[in-house]
PDB file of C-alpha atoms in Angstrom:
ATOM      1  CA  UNK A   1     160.814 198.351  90.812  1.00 63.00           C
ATOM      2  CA  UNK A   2     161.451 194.367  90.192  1.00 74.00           C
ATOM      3  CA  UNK A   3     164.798 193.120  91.145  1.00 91.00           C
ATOM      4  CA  UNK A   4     166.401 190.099  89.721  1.00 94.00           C
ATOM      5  CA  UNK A   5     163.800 187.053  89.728  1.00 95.00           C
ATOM      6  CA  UNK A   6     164.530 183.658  89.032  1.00 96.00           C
ATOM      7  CA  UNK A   7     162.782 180.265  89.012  1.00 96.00           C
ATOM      8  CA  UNK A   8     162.282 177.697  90.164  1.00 97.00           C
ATOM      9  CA  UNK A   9     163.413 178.472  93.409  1.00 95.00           C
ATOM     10  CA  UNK A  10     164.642 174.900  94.047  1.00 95.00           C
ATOM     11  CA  UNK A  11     165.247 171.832  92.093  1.00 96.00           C
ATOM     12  CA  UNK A  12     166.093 167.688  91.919  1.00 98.00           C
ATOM     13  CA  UNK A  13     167.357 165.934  88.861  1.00 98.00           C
ATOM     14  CA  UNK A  14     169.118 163.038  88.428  1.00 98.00           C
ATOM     15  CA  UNK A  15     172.601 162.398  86.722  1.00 97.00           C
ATOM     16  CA  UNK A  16     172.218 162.413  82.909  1.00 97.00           C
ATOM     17  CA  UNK A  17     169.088 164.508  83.411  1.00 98.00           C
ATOM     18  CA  UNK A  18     168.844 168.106  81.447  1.00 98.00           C
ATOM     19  CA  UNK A  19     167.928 170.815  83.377  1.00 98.00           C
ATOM     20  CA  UNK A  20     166.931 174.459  82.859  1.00 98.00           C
ATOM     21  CA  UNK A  21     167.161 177.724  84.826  1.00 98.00           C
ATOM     22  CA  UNK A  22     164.995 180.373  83.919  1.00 98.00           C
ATOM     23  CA  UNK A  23     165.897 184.498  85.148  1.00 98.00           C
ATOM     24  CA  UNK A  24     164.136 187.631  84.483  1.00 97.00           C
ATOM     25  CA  UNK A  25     166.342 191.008  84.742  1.00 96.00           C
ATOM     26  CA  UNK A  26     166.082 194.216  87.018  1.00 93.00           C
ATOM     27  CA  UNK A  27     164.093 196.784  85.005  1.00 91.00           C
ATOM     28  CA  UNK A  28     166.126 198.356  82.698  1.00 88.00           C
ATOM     29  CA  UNK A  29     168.854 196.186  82.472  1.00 91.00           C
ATOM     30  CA  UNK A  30     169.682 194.105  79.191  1.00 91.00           C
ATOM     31  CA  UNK A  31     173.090 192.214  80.223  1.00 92.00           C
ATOM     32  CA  UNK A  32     172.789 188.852  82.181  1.00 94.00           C
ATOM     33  CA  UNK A  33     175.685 186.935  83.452  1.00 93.00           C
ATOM     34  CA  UNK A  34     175.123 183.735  85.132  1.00 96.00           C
ATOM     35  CA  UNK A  35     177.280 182.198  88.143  1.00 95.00           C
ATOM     36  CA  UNK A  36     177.071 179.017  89.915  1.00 97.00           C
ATOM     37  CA  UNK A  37     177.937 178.619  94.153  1.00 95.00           C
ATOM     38  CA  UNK A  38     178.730 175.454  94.944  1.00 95.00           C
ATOM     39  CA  UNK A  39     178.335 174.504  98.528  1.00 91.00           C
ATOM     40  CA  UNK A  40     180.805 176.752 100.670  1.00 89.00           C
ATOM     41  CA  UNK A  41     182.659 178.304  97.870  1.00 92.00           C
ATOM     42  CA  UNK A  42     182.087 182.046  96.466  1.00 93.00           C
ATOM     43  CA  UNK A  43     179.926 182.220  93.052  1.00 94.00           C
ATOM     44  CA  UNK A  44     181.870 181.213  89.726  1.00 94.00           C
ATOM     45  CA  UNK A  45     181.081 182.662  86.623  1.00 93.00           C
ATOM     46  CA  UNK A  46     179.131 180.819  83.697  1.00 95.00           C
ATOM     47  CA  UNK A  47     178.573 183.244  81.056  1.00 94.00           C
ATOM     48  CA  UNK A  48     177.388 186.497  80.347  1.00 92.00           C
ATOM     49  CA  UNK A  49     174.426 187.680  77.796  1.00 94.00           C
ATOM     50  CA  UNK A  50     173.957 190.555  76.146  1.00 91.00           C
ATOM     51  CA  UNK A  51     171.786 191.466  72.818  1.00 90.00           C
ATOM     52  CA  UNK A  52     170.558 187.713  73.066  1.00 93.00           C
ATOM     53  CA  UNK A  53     174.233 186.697  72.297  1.00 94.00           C
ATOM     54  CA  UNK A  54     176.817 185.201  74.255  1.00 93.00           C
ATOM     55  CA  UNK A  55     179.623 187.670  74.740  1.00 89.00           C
ATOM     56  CA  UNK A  56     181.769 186.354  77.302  1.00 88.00           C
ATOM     57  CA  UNK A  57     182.159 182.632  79.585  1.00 92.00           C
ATOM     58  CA  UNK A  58     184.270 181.841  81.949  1.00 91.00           C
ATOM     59  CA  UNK A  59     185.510 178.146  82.209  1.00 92.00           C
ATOM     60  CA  UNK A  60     182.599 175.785  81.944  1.00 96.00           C
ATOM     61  CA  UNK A  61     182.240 173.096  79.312  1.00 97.00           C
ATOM     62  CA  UNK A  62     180.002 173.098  76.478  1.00 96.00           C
ATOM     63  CA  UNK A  63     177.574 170.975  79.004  1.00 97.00           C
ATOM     64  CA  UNK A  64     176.544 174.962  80.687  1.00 98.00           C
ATOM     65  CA  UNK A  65     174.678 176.611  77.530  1.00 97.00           C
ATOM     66  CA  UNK A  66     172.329 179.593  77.283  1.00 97.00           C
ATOM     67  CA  UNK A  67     169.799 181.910  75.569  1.00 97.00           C
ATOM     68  CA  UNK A  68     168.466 185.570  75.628  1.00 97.00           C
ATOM     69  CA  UNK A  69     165.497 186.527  74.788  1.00 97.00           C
ATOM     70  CA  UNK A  70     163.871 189.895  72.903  1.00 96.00           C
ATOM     71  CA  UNK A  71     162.668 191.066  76.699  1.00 94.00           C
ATOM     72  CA  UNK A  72     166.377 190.751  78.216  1.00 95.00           C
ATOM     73  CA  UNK A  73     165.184 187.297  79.817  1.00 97.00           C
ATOM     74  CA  UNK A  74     167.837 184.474  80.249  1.00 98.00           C
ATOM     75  CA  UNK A  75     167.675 181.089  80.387  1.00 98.00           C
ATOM     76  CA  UNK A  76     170.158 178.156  81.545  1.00 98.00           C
ATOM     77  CA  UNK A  77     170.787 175.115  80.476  1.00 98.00           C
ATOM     78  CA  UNK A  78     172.753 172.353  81.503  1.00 98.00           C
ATOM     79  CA  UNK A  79     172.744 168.985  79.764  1.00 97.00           C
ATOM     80  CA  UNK A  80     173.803 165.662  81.131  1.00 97.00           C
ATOM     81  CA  UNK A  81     173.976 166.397  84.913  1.00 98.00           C
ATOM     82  CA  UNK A  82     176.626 165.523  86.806  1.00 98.00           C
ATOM     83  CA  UNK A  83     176.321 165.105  90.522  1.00 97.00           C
ATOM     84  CA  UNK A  84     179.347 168.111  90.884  1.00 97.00           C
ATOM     85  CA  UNK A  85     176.537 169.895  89.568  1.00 98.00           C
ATOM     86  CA  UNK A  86     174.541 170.171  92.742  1.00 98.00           C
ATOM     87  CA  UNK A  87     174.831 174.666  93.519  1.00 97.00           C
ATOM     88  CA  UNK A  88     173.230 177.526  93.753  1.00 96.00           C
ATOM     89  CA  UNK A  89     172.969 178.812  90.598  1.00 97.00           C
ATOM     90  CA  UNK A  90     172.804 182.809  90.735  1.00 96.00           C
ATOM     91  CA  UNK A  91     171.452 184.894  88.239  1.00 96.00           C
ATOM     92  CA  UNK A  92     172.579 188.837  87.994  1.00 94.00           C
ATOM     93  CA  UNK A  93     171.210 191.771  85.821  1.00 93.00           C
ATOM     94  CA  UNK A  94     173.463 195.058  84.910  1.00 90.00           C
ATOM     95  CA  UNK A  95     173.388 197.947  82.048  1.00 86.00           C
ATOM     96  CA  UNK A  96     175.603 196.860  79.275  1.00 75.00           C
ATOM     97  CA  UNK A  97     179.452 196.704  79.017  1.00 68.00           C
ATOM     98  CA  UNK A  98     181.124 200.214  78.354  1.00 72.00           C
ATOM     99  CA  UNK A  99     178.306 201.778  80.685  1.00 76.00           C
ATOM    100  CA  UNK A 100     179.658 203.859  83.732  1.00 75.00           C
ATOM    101  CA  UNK A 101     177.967 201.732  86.349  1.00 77.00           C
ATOM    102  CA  UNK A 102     177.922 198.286  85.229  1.00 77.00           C
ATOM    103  CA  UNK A 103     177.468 197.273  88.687  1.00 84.00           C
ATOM    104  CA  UNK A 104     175.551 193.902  89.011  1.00 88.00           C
ATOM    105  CA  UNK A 105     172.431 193.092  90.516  1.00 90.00           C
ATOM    106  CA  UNK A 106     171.818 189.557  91.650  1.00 92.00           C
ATOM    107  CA  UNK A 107     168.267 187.193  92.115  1.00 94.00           C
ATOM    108  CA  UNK A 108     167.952 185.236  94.778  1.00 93.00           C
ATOM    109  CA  UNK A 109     169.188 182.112  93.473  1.00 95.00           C
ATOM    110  CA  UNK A 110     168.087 178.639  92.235  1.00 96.00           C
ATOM    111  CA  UNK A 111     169.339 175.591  94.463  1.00 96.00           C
ATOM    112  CA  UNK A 112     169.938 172.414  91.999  1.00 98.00           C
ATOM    113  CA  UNK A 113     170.354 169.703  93.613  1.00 98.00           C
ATOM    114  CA  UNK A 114     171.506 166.549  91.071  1.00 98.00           C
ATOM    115  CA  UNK A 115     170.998 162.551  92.831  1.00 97.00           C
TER     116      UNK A 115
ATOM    117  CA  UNK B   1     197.561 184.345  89.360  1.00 78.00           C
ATOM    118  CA  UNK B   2     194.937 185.869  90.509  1.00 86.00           C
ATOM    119  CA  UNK B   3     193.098 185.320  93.830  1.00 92.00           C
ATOM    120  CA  UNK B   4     191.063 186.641  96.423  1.00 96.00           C
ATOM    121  CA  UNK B   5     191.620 185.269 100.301  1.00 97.00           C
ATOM    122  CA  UNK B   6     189.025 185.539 103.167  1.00 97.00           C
ATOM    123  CA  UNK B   7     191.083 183.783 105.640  1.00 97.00           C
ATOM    124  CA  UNK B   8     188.348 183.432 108.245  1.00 96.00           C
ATOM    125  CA  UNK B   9     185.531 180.593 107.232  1.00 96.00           C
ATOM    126  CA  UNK B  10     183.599 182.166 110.373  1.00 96.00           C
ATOM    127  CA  UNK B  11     183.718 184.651 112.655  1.00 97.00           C
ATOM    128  CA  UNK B  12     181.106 185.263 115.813  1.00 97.00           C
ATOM    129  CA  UNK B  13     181.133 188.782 117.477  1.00 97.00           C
ATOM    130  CA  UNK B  14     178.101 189.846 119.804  1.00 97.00           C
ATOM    131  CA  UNK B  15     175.986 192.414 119.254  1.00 97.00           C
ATOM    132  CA  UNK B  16     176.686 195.976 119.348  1.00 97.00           C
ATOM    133  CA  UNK B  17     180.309 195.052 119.184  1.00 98.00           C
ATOM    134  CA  UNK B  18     182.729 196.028 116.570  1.00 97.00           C
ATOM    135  CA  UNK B  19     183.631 193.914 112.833  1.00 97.00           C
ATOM    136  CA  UNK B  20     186.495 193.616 110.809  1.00 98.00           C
ATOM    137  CA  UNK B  21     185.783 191.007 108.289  1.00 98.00           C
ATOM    138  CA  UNK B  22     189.520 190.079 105.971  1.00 98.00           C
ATOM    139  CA  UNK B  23     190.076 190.188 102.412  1.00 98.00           C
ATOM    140  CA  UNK B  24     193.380 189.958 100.789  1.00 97.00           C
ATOM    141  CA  UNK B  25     193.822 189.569  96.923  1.00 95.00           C
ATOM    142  CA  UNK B  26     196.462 188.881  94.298  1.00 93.00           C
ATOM    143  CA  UNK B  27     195.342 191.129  90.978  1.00 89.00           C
ATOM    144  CA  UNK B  28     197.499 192.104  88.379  1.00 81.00           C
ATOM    145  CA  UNK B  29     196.431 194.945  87.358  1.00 79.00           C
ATOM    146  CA  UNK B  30     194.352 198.308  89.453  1.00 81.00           C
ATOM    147  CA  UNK B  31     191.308 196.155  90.408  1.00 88.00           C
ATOM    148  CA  UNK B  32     187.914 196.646  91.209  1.00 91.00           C
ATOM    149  CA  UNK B  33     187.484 195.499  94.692  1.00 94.00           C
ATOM    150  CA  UNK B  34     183.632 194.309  95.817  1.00 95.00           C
ATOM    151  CA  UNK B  35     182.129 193.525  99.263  1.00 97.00           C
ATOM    152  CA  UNK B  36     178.779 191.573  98.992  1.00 96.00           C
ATOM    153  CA  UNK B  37     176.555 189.916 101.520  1.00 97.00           C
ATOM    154  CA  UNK B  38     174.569 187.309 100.955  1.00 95.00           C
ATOM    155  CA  UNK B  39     171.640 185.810 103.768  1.00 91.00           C
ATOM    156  CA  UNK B  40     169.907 182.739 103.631  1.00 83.00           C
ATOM    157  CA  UNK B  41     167.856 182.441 100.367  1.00 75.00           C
ATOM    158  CA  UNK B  42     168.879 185.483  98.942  1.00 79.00           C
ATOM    159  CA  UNK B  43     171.100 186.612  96.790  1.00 84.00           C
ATOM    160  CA  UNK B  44     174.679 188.749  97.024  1.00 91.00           C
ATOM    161  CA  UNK B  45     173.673 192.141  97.739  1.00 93.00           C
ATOM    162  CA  UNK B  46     176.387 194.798  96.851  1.00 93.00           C
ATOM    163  CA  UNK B  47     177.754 196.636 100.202  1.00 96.00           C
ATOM    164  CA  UNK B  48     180.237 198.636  98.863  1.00 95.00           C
ATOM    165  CA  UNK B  49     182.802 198.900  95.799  1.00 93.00           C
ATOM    166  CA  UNK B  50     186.255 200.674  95.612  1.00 93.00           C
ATOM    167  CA  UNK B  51     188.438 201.556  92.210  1.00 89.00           C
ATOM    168  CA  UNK B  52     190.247 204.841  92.769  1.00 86.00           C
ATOM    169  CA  UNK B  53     189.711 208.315  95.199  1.00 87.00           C
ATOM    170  CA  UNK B  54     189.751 207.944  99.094  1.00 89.00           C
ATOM    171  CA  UNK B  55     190.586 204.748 100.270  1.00 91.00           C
ATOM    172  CA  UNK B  56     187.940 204.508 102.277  1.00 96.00           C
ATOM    173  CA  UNK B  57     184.752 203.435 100.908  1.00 96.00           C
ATOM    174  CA  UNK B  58     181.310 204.098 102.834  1.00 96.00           C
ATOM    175  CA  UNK B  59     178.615 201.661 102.090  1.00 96.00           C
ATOM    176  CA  UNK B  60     175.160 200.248 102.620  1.00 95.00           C
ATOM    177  CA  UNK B  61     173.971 199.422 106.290  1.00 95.00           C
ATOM    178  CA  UNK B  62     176.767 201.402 108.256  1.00 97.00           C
ATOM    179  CA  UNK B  63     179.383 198.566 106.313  1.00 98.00           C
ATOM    180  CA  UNK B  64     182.811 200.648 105.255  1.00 98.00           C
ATOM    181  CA  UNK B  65     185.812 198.977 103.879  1.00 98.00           C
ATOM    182  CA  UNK B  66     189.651 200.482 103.186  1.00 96.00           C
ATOM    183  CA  UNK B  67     192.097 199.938 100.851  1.00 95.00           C
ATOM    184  CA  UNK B  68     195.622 199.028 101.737  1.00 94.00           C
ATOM    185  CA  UNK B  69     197.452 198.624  98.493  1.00 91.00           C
ATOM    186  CA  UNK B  70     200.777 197.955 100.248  1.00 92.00           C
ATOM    187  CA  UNK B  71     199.365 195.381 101.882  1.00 94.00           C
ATOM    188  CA  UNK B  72     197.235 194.309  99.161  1.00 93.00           C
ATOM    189  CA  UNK B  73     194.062 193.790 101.574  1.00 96.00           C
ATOM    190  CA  UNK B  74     190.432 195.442 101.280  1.00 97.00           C
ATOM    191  CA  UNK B  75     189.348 194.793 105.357  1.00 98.00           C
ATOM    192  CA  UNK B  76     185.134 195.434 106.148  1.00 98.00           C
ATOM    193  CA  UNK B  77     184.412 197.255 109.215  1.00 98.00           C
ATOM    194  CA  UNK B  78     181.267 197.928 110.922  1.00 98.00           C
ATOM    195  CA  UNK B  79     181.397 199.623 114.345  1.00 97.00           C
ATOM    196  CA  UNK B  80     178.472 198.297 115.775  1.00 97.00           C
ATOM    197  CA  UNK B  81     176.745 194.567 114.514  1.00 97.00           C
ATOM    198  CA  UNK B  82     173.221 194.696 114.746  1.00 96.00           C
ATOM    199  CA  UNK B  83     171.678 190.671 114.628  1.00 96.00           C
ATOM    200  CA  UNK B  84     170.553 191.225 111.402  1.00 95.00           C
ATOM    201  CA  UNK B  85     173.927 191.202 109.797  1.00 97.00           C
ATOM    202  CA  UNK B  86     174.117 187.424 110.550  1.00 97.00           C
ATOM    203  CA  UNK B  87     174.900 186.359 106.986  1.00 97.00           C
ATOM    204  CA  UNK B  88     177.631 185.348 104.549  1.00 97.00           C
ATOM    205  CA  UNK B  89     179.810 188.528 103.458  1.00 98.00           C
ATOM    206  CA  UNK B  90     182.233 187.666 100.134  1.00 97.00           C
ATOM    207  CA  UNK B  91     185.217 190.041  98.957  1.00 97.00           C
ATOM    208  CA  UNK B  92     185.259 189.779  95.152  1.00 95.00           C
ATOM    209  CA  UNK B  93     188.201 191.614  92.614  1.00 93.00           C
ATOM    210  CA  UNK B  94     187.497 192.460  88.997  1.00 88.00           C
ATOM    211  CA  UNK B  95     188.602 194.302  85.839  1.00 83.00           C
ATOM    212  CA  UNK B  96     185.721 196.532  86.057  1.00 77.00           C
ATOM    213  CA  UNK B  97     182.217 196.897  88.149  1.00 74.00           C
ATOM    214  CA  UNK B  98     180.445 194.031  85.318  1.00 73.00           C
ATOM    215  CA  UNK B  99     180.897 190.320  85.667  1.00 71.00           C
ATOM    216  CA  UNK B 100     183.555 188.767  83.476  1.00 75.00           C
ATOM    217  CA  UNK B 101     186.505 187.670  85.561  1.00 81.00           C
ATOM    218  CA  UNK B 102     185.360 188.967  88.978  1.00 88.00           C
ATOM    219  CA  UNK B 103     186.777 186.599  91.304  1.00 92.00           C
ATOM    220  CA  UNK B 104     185.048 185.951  94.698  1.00 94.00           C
ATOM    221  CA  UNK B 105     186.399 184.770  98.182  1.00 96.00           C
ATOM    222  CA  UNK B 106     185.088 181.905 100.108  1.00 96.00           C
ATOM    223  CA  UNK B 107     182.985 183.528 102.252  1.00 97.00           C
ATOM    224  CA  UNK B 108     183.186 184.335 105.367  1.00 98.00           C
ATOM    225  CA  UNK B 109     180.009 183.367 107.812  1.00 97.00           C
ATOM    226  CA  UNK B 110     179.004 186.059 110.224  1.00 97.00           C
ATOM    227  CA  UNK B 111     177.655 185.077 113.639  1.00 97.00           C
ATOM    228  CA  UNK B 112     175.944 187.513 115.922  1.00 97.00           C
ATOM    229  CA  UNK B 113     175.303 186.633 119.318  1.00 96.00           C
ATOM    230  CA  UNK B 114     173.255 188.343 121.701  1.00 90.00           C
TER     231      UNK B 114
END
């Protein structure tokens, strides 16, 4: 059984750059919420996805967009990096809101660093 | 507002010796309360999770945590580290077990010496 995957694994743009993260979910799962670490701090989150619409976000600016595709797939996308940028940007997978369980299931992670 | 507090950045115990890793929050409302640990180039892995029943809560790897609500704190215990539990452990509080407005601790970094 898959887990959580995401890619690239590591990464090194440059302010004003665009960047995009790219995260496949745990079998079975259709929701995917997106969170970013920065360095020393616990994961905030970025947005959620579910039915390849964005259902809920937490307090990013219009910079942090995403997209959902037909096999539960996510991507991220940030446009005109900013150096405060620079974290680990965490993926997770769950079963959809109202489920019993919609505990979350995290990838391992893509480290963005922006120069 | 709503918060969650690890108050220790680190904490180093030796091996075979006993854990208590902190977590106080701030919540509102009946929360979900989270303990996840997270090693070096992974990501958070889910120990445990407590919303109602025994306050108590077994989890993954010998890891249990209890529920004070008087004291508004959701401690980790482990009675005996083993080196591989060297890691990062976060607390995090939520409306329910998804991901909209969970809020995660700091961290707190786990040394184990031998």
């Amino acid at each position: 059984d898959a887990g959580v995957t995401q890619s690239p694994t590591h990464l090194i743009k440059t302010r004003g750059q665009q960047v995009t993260l790219r995260c496949s979910p745990k079998s079975g799962h259709d929701t995917v919420s997106w969170y970013q670490q920065a360095l020393g701090q616990g994961p905030q989150f970025i947005f959620q996805y579910y039915e390849e619409e964005e259902r809920q976000r937490g307090n990013f600016p219009d910079r942090f967009s995403g997209h959902q595709f037909p096999n539960y797939s996510s991507e991220l996308n940030v446009n005109a990096l900013l150096l405060g940028d620079s974290a680990l940007y965490l993926c997770a997978s769950s079963l959809p809101h109202g489920t019993v369980d919609e505990t979350q299931y995290f990838g391992p992670g893509t480290r963005l660093l922006v120069l | 507002a709503q918060s969650v507090t690890q108050p220790d950045i680190h904490i180093t115990v030796s091996e075979g010796a006993s854990l208590e890793l902190r977590c106080n929050y701030s919540y509102g409302a009946t929360p979900y309360l989270f303990w996840y640990v997270q090693s070096p180039g992974q990501g958070l892995q889910l120990l445990l999770k407590y919303f109602s029943g025994d306050t108590l809560v077994q989890g993954i790897k010998g890891f249990e945590a209890e529920f004070k609500r008087s004291q508004s704190s959701f401690n980790l215990r482990k009675p005996s580290v083993h080196w591989s539990d060297a890691a990062e452990y976060f607390c995090a509080v939520g409306p329910n077990t998804g991901g909209f407005k969970t809020i995660f601790g700091a961290g707190t970094r786990l040394f184990v010496k031998a």
